[in-house]
mmCIF file of C-alpha atoms and ligand atoms in Angstrom:
data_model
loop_
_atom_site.group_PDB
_atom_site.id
_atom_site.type_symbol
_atom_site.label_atom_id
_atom_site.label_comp_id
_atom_site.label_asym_id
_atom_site.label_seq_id
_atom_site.Cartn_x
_atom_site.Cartn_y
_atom_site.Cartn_z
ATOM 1 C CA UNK A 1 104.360 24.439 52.420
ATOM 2 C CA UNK A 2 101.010 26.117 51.905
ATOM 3 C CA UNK A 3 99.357 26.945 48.840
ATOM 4 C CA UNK A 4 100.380 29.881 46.607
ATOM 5 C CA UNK A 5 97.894 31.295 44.607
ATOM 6 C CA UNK A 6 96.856 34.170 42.062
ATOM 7 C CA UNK A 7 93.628 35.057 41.345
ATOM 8 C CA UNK A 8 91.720 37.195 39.346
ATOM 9 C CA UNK A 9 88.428 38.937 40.057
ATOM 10 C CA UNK A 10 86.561 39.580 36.705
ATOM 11 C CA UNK A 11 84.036 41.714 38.485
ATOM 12 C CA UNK A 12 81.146 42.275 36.033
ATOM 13 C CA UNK A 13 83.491 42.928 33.145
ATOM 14 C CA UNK A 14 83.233 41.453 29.924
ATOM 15 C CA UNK A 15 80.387 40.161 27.397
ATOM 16 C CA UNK A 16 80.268 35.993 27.119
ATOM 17 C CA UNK A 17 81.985 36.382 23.560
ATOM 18 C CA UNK A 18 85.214 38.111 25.220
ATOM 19 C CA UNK A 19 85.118 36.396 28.598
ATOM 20 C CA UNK A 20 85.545 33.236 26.408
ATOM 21 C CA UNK A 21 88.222 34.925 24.418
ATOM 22 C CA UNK A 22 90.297 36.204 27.143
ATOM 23 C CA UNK A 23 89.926 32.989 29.095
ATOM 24 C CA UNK A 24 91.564 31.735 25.832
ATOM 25 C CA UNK A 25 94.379 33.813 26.019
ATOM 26 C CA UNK A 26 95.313 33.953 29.563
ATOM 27 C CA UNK A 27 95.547 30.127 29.292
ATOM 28 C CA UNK A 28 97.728 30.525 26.366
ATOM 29 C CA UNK A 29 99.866 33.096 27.694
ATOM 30 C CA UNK A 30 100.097 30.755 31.169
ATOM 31 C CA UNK A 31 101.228 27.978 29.224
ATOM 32 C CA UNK A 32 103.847 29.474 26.775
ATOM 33 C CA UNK A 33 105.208 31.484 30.396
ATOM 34 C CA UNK A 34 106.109 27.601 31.777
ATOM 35 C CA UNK A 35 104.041 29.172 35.078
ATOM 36 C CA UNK A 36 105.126 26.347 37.502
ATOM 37 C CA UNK A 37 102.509 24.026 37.619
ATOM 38 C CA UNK A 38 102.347 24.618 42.083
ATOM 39 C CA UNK A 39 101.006 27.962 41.594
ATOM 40 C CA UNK A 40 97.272 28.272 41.852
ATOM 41 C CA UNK A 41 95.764 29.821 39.401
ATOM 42 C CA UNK A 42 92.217 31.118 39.792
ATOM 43 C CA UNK A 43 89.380 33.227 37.607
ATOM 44 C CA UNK A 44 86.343 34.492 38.336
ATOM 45 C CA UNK A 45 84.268 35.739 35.746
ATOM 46 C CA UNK A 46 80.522 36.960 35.450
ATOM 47 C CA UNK A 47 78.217 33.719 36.329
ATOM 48 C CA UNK A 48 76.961 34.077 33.048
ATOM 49 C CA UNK A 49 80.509 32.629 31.885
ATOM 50 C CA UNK A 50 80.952 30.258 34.519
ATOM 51 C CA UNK A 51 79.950 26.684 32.425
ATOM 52 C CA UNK A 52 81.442 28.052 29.176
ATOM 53 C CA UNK A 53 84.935 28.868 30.549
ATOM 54 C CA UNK A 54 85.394 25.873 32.107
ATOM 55 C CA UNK A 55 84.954 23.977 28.626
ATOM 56 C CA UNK A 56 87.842 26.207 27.183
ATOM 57 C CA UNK A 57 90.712 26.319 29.745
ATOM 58 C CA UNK A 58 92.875 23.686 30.867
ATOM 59 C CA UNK A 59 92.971 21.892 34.346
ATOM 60 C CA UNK A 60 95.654 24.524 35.441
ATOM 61 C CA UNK A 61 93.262 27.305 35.598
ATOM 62 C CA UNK A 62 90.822 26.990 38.289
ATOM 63 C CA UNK A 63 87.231 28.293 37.806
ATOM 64 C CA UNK A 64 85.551 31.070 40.713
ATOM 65 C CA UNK A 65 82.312 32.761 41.158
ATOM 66 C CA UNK A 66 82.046 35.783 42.606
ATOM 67 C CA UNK A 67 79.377 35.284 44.604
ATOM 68 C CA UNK A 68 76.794 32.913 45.953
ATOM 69 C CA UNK A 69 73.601 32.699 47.818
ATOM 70 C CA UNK A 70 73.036 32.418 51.187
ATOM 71 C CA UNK A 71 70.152 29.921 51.257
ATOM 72 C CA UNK A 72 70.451 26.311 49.420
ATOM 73 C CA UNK A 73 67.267 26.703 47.006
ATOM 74 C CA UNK A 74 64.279 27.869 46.917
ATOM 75 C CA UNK A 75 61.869 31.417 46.206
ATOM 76 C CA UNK A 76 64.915 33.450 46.254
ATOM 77 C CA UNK A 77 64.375 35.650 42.749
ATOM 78 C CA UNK A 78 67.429 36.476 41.005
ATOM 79 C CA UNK A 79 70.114 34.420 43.439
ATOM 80 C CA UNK A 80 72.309 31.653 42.115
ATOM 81 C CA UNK A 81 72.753 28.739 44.176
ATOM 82 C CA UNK A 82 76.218 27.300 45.554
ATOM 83 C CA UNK A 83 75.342 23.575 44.266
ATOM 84 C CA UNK A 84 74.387 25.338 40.716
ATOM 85 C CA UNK A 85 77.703 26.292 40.717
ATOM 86 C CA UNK A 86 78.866 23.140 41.696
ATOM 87 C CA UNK A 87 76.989 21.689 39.143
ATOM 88 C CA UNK A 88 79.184 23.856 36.195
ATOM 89 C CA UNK A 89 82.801 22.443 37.366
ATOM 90 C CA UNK A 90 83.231 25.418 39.727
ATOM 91 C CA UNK A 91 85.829 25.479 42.117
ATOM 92 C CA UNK A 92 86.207 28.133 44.642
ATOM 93 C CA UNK A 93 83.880 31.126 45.539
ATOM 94 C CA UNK A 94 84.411 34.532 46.425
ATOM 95 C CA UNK A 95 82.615 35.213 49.988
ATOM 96 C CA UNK A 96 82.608 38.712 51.375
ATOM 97 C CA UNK A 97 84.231 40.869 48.790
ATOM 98 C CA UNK A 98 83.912 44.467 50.404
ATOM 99 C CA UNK A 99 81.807 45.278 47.054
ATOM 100 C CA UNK A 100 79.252 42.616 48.068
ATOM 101 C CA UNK A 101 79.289 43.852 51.347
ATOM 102 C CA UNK A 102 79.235 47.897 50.806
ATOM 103 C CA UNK A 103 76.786 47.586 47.750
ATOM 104 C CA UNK A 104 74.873 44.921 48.533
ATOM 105 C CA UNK A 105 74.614 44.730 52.474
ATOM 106 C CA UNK A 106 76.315 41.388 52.989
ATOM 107 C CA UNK A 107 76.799 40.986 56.574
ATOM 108 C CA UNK A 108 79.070 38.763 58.533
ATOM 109 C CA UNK A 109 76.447 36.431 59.237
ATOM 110 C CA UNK A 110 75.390 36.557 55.758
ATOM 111 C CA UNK A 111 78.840 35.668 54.543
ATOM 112 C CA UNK A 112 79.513 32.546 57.332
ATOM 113 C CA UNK A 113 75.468 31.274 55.563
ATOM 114 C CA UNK A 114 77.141 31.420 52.069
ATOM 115 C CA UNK A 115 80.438 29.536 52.983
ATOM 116 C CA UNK A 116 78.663 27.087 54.567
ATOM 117 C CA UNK A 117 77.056 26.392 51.566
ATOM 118 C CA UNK A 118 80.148 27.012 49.334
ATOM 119 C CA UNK A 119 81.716 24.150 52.317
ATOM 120 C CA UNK A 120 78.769 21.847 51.841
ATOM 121 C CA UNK A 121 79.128 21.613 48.015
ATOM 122 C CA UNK A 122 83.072 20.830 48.191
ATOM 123 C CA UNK A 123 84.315 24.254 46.840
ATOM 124 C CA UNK A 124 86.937 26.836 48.613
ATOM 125 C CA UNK A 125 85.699 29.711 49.968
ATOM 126 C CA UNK A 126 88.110 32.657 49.148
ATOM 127 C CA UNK A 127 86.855 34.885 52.099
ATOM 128 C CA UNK A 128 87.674 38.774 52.297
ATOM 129 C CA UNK A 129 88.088 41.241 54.996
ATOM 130 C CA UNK A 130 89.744 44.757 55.140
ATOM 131 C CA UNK A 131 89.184 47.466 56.472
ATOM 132 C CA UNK A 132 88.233 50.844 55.270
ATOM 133 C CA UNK A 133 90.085 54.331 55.042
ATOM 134 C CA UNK A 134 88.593 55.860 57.865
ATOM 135 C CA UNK A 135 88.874 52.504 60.074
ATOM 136 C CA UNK A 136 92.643 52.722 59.445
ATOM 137 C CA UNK A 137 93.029 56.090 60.056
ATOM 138 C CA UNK A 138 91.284 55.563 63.129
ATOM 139 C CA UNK A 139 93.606 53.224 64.313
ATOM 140 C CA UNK A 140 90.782 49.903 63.838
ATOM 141 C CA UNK A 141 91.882 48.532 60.964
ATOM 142 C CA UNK A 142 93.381 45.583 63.465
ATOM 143 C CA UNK A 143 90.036 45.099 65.461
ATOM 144 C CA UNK A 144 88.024 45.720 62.228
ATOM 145 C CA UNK A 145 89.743 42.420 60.707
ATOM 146 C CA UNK A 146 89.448 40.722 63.774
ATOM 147 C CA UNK A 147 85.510 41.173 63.915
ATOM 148 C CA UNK A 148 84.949 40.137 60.374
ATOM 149 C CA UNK A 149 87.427 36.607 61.228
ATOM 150 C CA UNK A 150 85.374 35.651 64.276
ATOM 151 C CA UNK A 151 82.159 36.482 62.502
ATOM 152 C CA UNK A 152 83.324 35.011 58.941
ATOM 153 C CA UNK A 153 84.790 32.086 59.293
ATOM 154 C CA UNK A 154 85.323 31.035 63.010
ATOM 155 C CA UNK A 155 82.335 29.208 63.405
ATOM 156 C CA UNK A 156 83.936 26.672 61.273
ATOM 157 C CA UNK A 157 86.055 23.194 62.227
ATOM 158 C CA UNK A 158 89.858 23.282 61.841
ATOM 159 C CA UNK A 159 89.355 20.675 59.255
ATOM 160 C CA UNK A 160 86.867 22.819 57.246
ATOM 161 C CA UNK A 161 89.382 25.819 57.264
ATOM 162 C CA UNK A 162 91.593 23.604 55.389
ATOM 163 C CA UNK A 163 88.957 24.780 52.174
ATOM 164 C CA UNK A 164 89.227 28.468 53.101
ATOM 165 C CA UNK A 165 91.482 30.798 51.802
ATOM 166 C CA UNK A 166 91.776 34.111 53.049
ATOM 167 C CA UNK A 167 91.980 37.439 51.136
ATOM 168 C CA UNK A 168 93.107 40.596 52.920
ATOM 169 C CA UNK A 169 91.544 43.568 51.119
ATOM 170 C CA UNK A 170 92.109 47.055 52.292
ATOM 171 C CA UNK A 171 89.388 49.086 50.839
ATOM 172 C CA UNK A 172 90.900 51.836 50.467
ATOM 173 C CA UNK A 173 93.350 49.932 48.358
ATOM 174 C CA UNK A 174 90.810 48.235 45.839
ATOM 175 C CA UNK A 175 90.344 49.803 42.517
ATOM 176 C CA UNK A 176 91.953 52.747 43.536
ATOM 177 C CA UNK A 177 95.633 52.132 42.211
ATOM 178 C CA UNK A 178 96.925 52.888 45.785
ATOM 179 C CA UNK A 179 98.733 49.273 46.766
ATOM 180 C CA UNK A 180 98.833 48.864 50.705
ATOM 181 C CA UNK A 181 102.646 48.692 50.690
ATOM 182 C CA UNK A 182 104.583 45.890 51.438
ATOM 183 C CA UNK A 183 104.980 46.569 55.156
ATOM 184 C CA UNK A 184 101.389 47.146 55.276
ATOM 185 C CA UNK A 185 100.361 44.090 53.993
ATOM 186 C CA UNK A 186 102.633 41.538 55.666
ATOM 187 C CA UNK A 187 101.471 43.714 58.882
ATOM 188 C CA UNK A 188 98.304 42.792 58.909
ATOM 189 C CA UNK A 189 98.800 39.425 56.819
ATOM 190 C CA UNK A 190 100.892 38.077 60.701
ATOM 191 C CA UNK A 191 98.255 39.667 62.519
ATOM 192 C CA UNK A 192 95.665 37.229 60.601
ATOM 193 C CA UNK A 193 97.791 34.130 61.081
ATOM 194 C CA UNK A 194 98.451 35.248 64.359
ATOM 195 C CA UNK A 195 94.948 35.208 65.099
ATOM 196 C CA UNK A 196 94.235 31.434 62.958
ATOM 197 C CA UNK A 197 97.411 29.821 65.599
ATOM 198 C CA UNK A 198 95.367 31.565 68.593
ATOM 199 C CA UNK A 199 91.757 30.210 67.385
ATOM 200 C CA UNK A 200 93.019 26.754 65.597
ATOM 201 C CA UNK A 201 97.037 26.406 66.263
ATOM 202 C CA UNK A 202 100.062 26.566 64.445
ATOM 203 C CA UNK A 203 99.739 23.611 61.729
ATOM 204 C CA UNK A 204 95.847 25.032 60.466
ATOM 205 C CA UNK A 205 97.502 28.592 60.527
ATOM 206 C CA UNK A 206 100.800 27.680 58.555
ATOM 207 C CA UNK A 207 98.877 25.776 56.088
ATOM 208 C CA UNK A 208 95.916 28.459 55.362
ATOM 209 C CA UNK A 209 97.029 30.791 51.928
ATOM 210 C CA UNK A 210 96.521 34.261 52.734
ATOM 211 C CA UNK A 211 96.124 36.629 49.409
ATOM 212 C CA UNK A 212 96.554 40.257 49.214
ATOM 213 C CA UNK A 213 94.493 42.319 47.543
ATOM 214 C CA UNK A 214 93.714 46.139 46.639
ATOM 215 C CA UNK A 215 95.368 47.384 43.055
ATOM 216 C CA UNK A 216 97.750 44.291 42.727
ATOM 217 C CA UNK A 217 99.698 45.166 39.336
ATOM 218 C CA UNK A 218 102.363 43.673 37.047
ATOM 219 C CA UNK A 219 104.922 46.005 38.673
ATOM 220 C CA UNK A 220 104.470 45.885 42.895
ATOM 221 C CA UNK A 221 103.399 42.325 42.965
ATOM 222 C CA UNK A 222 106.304 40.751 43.330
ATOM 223 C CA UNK A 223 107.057 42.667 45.969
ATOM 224 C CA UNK A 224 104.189 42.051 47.870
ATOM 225 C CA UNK A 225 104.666 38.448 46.916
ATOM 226 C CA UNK A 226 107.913 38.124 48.778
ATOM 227 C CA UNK A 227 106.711 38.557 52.141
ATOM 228 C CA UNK A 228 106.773 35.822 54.527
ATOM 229 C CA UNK A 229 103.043 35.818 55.106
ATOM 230 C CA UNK A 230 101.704 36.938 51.586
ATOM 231 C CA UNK A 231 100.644 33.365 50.324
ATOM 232 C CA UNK A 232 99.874 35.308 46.482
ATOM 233 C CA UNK A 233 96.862 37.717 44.882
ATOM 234 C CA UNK A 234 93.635 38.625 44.290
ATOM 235 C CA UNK A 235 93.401 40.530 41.376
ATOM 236 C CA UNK A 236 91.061 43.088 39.985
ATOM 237 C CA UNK A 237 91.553 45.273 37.562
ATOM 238 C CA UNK A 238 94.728 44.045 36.560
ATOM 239 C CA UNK A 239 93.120 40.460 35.826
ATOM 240 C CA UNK A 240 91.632 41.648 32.597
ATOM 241 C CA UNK A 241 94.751 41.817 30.810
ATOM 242 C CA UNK A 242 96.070 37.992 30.135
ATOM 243 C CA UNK A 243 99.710 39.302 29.281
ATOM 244 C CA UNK A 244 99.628 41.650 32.864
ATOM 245 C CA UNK A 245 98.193 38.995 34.943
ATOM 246 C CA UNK A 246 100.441 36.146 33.966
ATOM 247 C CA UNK A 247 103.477 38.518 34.477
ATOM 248 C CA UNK A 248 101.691 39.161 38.274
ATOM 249 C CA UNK A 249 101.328 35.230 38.350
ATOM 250 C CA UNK A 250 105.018 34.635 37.078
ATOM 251 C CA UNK A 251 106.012 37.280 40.467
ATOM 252 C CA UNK A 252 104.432 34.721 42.647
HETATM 253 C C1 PEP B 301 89.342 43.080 43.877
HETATM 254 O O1 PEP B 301 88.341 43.370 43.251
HETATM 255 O O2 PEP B 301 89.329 42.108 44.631
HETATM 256 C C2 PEP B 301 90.536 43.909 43.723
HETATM 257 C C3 PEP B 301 91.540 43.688 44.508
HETATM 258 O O3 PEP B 301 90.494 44.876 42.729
HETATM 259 P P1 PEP B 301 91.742 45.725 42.169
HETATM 260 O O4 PEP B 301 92.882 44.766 41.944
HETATM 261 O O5 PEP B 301 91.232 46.313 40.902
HETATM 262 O O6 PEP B 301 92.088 46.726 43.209
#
């Protein structure tokens, strides 16, 4: 049985002061919900956060970054390393978010650098792909995911997939309140296994989570939860609320 997981993108939301506080709560408001203890739970707040949080929550909650970058150390102004995150207790890493890659020009080849690195310092990679409005309505959105697979993350070993997880993130669908419907998601979520059993087989393919995201809320999750190849969520918006998120955990 492979992995389920929630988790929850803090984008760059919150001072230190009420990261820590709603760190607090959501771990409150996980434990007094008996979540069962299988489900993944993930957050990734501001880097700023990163070291305090993971002094305040409990081993159930599993610390993210957003972001990492693509070169180990070094002159590289302003960049945070993967083994500084490392370093803090961090767990996983976001790779490839379409923000990172529409605002700040990550490229495929810049995203398979940074989960090397996230790989090297024995953290998960949660790598995203999705495809935009127009691609879809063009009639790419399959080729468009395929593209950003083979670039992202096929250069890696079967056994290194093992510390990937995959997040399929419509664009058009992110921030936007419009939720890729269930059909939509569990679509494209077969067409991504379908291409892991091609490239690696069937058992690196069953066992790789694949999370949906793009305006995940308290009320369509569990819908999008109960499809046979939606392995759980990645969260937005909807992350900053403790009581709203563990209701979208408690639908997984
Ligand atoms: C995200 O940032 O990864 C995301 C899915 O955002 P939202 O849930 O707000 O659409």
């Amino acid at each position: 049985m492979r992995k389920k997981i929630v988790a929850g993108n803090w984008k760059m939301n919150t001072t230190l002061e009420a990261g820590i506080k709603l760190a607090k709560e959501l771990d409150a408001s996980v434990a007094n919900a008996n979540v069962k203890p299988e489900i993944g739970i993930i957050i990734a707040p501001p880097f700023t956060h990163l070291a305090s949080i993971k002094q305040v929550v409990s081993e159930h909650i599993c610390l993210a970054a957003q972001n990492c970058a693509d070169h180990k150390s070094g002159a590289y102004t302003g960049e945070v390393s993967a083994e500084m995150l490392k370093a803090v207790g961090v767990n996983a890493v976001i790779i490839g978010h379409s923000e990172r890659r529409s605002y700040y020009g990550d490229t495929d080849q810049v995203i398979a650098s940074k989960i090397r690195l996230v790989l090297d310092n024995d953290m998960k990679a949660i790598f995203c792909c999705g495809e935009t409005l127009d691609e879809r309505n063009a009639g790419n959105h399959f080729a468009v995911v395929k593209t950003q697979m083979e670039n992202g993350i096929f250069g890696f070993t079967a056994d290194e997939l093992e510390k990937i997880v995959i997040a399929y993130e419509p664009v058009w669908a992110i921030g936007t309140g419009v939720t890729a419907s269930a059909e939509q998601a569990q679509e494209m979520h077969g067409y991504i296994r379908k291409l892991m059993t091609e490239k690696y087989g069937k058992d690196v393919s069953e066992a790789c989570p694949i999370l949906y995201g793009g305006s995940v809320n308290a009320k369509n999750a569990a819908e999008l939860f109960a499809q046979p190849d939606v392995d759980g969520g990645l969260v937005g918006g909807a992350s900053l609320d403790p009581a709203g998120f563990t209701e979208i955990i408690k639908a997984r």
